[in-house]
Coordinates of C-alpha atoms in Angstrom, one line a residue:
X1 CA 47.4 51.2 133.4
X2 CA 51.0 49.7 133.8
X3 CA 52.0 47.2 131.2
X4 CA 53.6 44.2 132.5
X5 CA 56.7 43.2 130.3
X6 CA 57.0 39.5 129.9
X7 CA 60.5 37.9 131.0
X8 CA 62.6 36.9 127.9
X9 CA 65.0 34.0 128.1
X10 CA 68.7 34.8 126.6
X11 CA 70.4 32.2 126.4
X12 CA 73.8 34.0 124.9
X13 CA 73.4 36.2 128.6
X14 CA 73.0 32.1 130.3
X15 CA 76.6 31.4 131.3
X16 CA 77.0 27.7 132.6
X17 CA 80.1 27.3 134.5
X18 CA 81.8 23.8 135.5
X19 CA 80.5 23.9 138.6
X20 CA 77.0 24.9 138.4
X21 CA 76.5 22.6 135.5
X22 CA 77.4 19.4 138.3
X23 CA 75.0 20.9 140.2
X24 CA 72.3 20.9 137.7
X25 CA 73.4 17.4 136.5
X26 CA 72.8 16.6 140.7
X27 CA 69.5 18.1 140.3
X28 CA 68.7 16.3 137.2
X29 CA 70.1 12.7 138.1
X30 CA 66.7 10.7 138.3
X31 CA 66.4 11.6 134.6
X32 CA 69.9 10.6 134.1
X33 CA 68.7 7.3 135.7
X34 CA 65.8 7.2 133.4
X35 CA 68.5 7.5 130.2
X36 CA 70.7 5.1 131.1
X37 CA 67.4 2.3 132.0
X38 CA 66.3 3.8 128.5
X39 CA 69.1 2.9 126.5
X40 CA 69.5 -0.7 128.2
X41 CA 65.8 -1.4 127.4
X42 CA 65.8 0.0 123.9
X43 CA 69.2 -2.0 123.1
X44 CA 68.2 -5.2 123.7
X45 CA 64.1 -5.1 123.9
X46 CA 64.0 -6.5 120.1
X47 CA 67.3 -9.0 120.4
X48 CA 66.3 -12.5 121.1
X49 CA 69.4 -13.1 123.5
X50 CA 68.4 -9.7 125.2
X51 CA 70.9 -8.3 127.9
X52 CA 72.7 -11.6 127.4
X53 CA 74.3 -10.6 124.3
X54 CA 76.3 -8.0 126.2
X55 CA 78.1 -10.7 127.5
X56 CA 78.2 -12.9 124.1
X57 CA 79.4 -10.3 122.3
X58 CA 83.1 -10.4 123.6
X59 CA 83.3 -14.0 124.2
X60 CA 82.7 -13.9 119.9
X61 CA 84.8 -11.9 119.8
X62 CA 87.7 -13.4 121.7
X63 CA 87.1 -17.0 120.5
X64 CA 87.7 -15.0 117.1
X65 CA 91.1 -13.5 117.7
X66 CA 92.2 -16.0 119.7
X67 CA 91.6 -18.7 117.0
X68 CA 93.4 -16.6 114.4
X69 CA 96.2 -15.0 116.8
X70 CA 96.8 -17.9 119.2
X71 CA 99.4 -19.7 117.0
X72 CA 101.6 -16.2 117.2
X73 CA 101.0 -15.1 120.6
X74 CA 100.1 -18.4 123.1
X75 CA 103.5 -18.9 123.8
X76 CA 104.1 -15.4 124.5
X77 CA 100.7 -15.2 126.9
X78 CA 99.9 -17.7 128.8
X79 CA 95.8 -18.4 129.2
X80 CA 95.9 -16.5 125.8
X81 CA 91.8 -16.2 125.6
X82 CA 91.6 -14.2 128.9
X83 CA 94.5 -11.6 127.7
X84 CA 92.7 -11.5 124.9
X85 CA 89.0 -10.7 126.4
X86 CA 90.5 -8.6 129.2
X87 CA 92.0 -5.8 126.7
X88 CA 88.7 -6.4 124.8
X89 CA 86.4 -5.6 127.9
X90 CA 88.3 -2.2 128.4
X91 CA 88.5 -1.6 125.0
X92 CA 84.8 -2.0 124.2
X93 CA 83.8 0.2 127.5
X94 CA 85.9 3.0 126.0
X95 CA 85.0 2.9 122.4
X96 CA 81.2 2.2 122.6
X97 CA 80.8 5.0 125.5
X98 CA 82.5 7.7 123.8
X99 CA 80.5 6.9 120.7
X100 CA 77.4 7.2 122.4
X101 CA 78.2 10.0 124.0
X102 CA 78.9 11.5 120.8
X103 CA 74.8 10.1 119.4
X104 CA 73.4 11.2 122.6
X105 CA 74.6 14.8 122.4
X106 CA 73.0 15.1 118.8
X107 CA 70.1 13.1 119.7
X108 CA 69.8 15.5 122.7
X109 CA 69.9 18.8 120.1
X110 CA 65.9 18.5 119.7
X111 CA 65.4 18.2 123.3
X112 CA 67.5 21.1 124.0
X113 CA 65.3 23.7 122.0
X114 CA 62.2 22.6 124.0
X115 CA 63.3 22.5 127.5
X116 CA 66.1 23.3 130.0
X117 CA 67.6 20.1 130.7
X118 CA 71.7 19.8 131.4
X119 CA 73.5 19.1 128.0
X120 CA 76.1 17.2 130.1
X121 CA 73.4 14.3 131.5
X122 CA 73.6 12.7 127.4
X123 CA 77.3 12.5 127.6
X124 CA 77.1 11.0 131.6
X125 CA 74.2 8.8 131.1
X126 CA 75.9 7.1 127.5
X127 CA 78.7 6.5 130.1
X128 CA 76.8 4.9 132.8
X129 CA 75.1 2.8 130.0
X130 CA 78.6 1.3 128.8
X131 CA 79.4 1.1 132.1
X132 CA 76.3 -1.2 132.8
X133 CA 77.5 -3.7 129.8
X134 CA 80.8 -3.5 131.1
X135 CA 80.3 -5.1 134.3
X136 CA 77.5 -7.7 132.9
X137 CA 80.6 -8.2 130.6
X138 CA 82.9 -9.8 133.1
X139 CA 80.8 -12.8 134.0
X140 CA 81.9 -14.2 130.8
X141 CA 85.4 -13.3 131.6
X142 CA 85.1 -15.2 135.2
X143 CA 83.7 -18.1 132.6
X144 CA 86.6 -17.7 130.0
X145 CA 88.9 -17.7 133.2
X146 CA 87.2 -21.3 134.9
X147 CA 87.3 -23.0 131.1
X148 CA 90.8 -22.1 130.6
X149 CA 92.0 -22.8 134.4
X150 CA 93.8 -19.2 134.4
X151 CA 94.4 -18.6 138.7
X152 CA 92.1 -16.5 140.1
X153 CA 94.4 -13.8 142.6
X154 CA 93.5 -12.0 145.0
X155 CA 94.5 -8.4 143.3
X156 CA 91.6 -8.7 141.0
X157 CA 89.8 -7.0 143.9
X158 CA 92.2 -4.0 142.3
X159 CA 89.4 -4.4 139.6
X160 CA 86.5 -1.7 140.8
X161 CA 89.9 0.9 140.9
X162 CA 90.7 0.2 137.6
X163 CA 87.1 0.1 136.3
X164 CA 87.0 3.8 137.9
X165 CA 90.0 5.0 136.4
X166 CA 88.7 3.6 132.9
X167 CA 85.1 5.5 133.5
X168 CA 86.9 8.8 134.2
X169 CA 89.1 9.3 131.5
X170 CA 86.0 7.7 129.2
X171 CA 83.7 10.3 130.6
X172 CA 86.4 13.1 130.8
X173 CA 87.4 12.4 126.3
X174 CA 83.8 11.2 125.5
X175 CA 82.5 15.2 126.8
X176 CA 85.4 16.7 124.7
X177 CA 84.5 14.2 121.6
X178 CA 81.1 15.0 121.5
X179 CA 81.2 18.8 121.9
X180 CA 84.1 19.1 118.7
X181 CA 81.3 16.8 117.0
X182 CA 79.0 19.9 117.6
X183 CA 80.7 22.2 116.0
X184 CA 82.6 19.5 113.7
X185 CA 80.6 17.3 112.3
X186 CA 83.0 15.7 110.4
X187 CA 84.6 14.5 114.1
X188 CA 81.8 11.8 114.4
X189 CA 83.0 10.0 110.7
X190 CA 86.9 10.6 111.7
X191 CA 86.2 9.1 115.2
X192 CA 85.5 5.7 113.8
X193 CA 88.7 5.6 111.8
X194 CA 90.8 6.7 114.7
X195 CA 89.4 4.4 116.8
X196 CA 90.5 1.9 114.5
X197 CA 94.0 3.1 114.8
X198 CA 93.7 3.4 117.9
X199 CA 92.8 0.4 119.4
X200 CA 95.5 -1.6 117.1
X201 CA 98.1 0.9 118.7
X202 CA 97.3 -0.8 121.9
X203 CA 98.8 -4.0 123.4
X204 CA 95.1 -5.3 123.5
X205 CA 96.1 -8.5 120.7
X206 CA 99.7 -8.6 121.3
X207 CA 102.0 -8.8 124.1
X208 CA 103.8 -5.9 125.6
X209 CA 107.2 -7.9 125.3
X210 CA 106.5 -7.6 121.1
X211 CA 107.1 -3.7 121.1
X212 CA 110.7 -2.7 121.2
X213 CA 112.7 -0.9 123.6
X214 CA 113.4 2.0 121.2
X215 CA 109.6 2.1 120.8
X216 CA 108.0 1.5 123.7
X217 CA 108.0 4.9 125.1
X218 CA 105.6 6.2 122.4
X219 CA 103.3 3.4 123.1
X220 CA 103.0 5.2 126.5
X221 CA 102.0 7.8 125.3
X222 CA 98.8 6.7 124.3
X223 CA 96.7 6.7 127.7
X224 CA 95.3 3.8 127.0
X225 CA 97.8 1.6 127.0
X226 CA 98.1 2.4 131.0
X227 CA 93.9 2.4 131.4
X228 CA 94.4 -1.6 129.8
X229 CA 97.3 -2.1 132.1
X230 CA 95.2 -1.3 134.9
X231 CA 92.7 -3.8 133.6
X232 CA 95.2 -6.7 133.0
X233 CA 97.5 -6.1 135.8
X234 CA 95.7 -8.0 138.3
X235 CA 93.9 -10.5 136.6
X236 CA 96.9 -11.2 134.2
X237 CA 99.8 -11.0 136.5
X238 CA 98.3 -11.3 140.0
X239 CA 99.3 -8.7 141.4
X240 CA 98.6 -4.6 141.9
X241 CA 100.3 -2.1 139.7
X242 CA 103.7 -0.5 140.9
X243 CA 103.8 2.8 141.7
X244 CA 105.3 3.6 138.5
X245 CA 102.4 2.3 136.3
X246 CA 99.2 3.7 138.7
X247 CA 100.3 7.0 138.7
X248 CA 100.0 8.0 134.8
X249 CA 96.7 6.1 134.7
X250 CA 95.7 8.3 137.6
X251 CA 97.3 11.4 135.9
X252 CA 95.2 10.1 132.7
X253 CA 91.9 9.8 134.3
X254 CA 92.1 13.0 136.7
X255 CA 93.0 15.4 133.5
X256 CA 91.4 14.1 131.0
X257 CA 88.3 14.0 133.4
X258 CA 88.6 17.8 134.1
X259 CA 89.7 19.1 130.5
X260 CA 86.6 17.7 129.0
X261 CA 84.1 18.7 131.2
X262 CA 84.9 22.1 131.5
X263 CA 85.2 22.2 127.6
X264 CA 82.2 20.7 127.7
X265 CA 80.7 23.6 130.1
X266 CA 82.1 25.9 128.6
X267 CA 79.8 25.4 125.1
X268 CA 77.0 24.9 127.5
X269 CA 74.8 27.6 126.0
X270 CA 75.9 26.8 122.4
X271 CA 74.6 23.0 122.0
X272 CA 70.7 23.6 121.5
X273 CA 71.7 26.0 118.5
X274 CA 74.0 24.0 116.7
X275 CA 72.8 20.2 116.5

């Protein structure tokens, strides 16, 4: 008799490189479709407004600040409430992604032990999801703009550039969140407060023109200040970025895009035994 030796999965001999995993992500994208429809549904299925709160959310938002802030800033800004909801729409896109990239990952932990599924598709679909809102969420801007009789030029058709300079460098730091939150789970509490910190280190309530020259070049530092830029600069000033400002954006989005996912790859194999 010959004895027939079952095959036994390894996953510490399972090696999933950058590429292969985009691959398997290709293989896998009518599930990713299924996450993102998922997390729309589930959002808003038990909210009376539904997918319209998407788009009331910021307009609160902006009527807030602008009610509190306007008497500092208006002269500074002209058509104050659509500076105002612009930074917000770009800001929101970024923060609300990478957090639920960082949920999705954990949430994904059970799933992992079960079955072979990619461990990036969490991370891509909370993307995608906050990339839904975000583009329901500039109807109300269009409406903020026709109230408030701010031009309309013809460099916001810049806009879908900007929007996909914003989703990379989201999708490229909301990978390289998530996976320190693996193995750090203290990352997921000190990501809120950083975000705080964050967001008030970028010209999203105040002009540009309130920083000073001395400091100004640490502000660019933060890559979000130039991912907002890219937001504003054609709605706010009518007209495409110079040179000079597309370029670190770009520089932004392309690195931060590839240093995150092959971090991200490169724990592959690690994820299902540590959420």
């Amino acid at each position: 008799m010959t004895s027939t030796s079952k095959p036994v999965y390894d996953s510490a001999s399972y090696r999933v490189s950058a590429i292969s995993e985009l691959k398997e992500l290709g293989k896998y994208r009518y599930l990713l479709g299924q996450l993102i429809r998922r997390d729309i549904l589930t959002r808003y299925k038990r909210s009376v407004l539904g997918v319209a709160w998407t788009m009331l959310n910021p307009l609160g938002t902006m009527l807030i600040l602008t009610v509190v802030f306007s008497n500092f800033f208006k002269s500074a800004i002209p058509h104050y409430p659509v500076y105002i909801l612009s930074g917000l729409l770009a800001w929101n896109f970024f923060a609300q992604g990478t957090n639920a990239a960082i949920s999705g990952l954990v949430w994904g932990g059970s799933l992992l032990k079960r079955i072979y599924i990619p461990s990036s598709v969490f991370g891509v679909s909370a993307i995608g999801t906050a990339l839904v809102n975000l583009v329901l969420s500039v109807f109300p801007l269009v409406v903020v703009m026709l109230i408030t009789g701010a031009p309309f030029y013809w460099s916001m058709l810049f806009l879908p550039v900007s929007i996909l300079l914003l989703t990379a460098f989201t999708l490229g730091f909301g990978l390289f969140i998530s996976s320190l939150a693996v193995f750090f789970p203290d990352v997921a509490e000190m990501y809120q407060v950083l975000l705080t910190a964050w967001m008030y280190l970028t010209p999203i309530i105040y002009p540009e023109s309130l920083i000073s020259p001395a400091a100004l070049p640490y502000f660019k530092i933060n890559p979000m200040y130039w991912m907002v830029k890219m937001f504003r600069v054609s709605i706010i000033e009518g007209r495409l970025p110079l040179w000079q400002e597309f370029w670190p954006a770009l520089a932004w989005s392309a690195g931060m895009l590839i240093i995150g996912w092959i971090y991200f790859t490169s724990k592959t194999e690690e994820y299902a035994y540590r959420v």
